[in-house]
XYZ file of C-alpha atoms in Angstrom:
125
model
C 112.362 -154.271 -74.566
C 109.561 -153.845 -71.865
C 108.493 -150.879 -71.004
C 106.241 -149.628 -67.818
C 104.069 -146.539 -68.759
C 102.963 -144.169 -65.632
C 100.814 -142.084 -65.355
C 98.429 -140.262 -62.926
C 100.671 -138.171 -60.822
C 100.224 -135.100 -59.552
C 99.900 -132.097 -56.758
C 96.932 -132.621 -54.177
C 96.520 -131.218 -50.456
C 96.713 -133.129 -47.518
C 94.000 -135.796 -47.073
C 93.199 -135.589 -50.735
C 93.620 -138.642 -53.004
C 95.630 -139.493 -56.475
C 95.401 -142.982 -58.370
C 97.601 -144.231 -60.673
C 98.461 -146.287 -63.523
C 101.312 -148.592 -64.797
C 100.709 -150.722 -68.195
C 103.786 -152.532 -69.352
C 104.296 -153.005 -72.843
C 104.806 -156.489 -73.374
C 103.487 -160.013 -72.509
C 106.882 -160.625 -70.825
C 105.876 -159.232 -67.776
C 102.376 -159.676 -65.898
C 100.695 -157.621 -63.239
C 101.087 -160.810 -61.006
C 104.681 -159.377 -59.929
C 104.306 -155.414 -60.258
C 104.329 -152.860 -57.539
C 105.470 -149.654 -56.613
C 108.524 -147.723 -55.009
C 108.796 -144.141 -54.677
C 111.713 -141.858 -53.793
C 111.179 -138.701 -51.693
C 113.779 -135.931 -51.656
C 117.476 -136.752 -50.613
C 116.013 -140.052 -49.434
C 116.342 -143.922 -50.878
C 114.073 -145.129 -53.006
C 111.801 -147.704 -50.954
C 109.218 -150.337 -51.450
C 105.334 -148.729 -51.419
C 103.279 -151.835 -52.477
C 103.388 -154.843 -54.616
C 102.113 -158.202 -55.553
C 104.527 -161.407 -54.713
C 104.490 -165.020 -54.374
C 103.051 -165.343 -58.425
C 99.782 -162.418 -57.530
C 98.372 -164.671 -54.709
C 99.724 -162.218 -52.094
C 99.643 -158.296 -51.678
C 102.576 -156.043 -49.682
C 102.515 -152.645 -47.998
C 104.906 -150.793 -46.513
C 104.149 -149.656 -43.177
C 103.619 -146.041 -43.809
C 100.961 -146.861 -46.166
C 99.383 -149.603 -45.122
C 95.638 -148.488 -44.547
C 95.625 -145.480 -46.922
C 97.041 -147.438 -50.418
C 95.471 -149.916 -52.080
C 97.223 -151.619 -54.938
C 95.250 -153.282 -57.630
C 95.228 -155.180 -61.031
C 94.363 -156.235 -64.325
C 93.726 -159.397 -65.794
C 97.006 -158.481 -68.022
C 99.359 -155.593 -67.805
C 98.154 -153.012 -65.806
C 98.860 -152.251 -62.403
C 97.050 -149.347 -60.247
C 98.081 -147.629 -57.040
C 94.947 -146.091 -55.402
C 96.011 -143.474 -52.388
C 94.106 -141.528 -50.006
C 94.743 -139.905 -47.086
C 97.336 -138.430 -48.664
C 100.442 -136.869 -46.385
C 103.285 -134.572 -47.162
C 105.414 -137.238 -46.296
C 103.810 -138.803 -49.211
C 105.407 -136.355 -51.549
C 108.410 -137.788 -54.368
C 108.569 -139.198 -57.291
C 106.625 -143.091 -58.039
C 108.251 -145.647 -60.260
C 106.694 -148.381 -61.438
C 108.188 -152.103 -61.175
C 108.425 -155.144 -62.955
C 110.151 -158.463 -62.679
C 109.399 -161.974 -64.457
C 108.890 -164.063 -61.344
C 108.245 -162.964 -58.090
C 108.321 -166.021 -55.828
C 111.410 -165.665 -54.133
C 113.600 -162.843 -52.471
C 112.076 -159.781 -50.359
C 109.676 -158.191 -52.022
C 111.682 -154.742 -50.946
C 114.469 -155.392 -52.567
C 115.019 -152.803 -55.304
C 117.566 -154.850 -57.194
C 115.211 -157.606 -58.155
C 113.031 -155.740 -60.197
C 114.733 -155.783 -63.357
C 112.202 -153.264 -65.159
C 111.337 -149.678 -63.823
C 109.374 -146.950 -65.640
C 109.954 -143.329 -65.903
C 108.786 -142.157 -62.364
C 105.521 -139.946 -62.093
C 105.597 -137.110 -59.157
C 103.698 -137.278 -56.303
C 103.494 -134.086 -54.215
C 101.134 -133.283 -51.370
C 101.292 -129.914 -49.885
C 98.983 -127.207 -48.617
């Protein structure tokens, strides 16, 4: 059974900056073909960042390209660096997983067949 530990979420004012950290528990998955998604209230869960195509390429989502930076581990860990934090920011991060990450949009919720327990995110004044 894998597993995806969070951690480093948290309350921080506009402009301010949080980082954090997914390790999975297993060898089955690598932090070639992690990422993030992150729901915000009564909204859909969406893509934030991830690696694709095997680790060889890195994806943003629009809203935070420029501010996120999404990083890695030889191994298992997978970190979401974010600054310039907004309000719009604010919800709850899950961590994702998925064995092989060659094919298929990398937004596509349904291909990541591992998520971990969520971490909040909120940014307010």
């Amino acid at each position: 059974q894998v597993q995806l530990v969070e951690s480093g979420g948290g309350s921080v004012q506009p402009g301010g900056s949080l980082r954090l950290s997914c390790t999975a528990s297993t060898y089955s998955v690598s932090s070639n073909c992690m990422g993030w998604f992150r729901q915000a209230p009564e909204k859909e869960r969406e893509a934030v960042a991830a690696f694709y195509r095997g680790g060889s390429e890195i994806r943003y989502s629009d809203s935070v390209k420029g501010r996120f930076t999404i990083s890695r581990d030889a191994a298992q860990t997978v970190y979401l660096q974010m600054d310039n934090l907004k309000p719009d920011d604010t919800g709850v991060y899950y961590c994702v997983a998925r064995p092989s990450c060659y094919a298929g949009s990398w937004t596509n919720k349904s291909l990541y067949g591992y998520w971990g327990q969520g971490t909040q995110v909120t940014v307010s004044s």
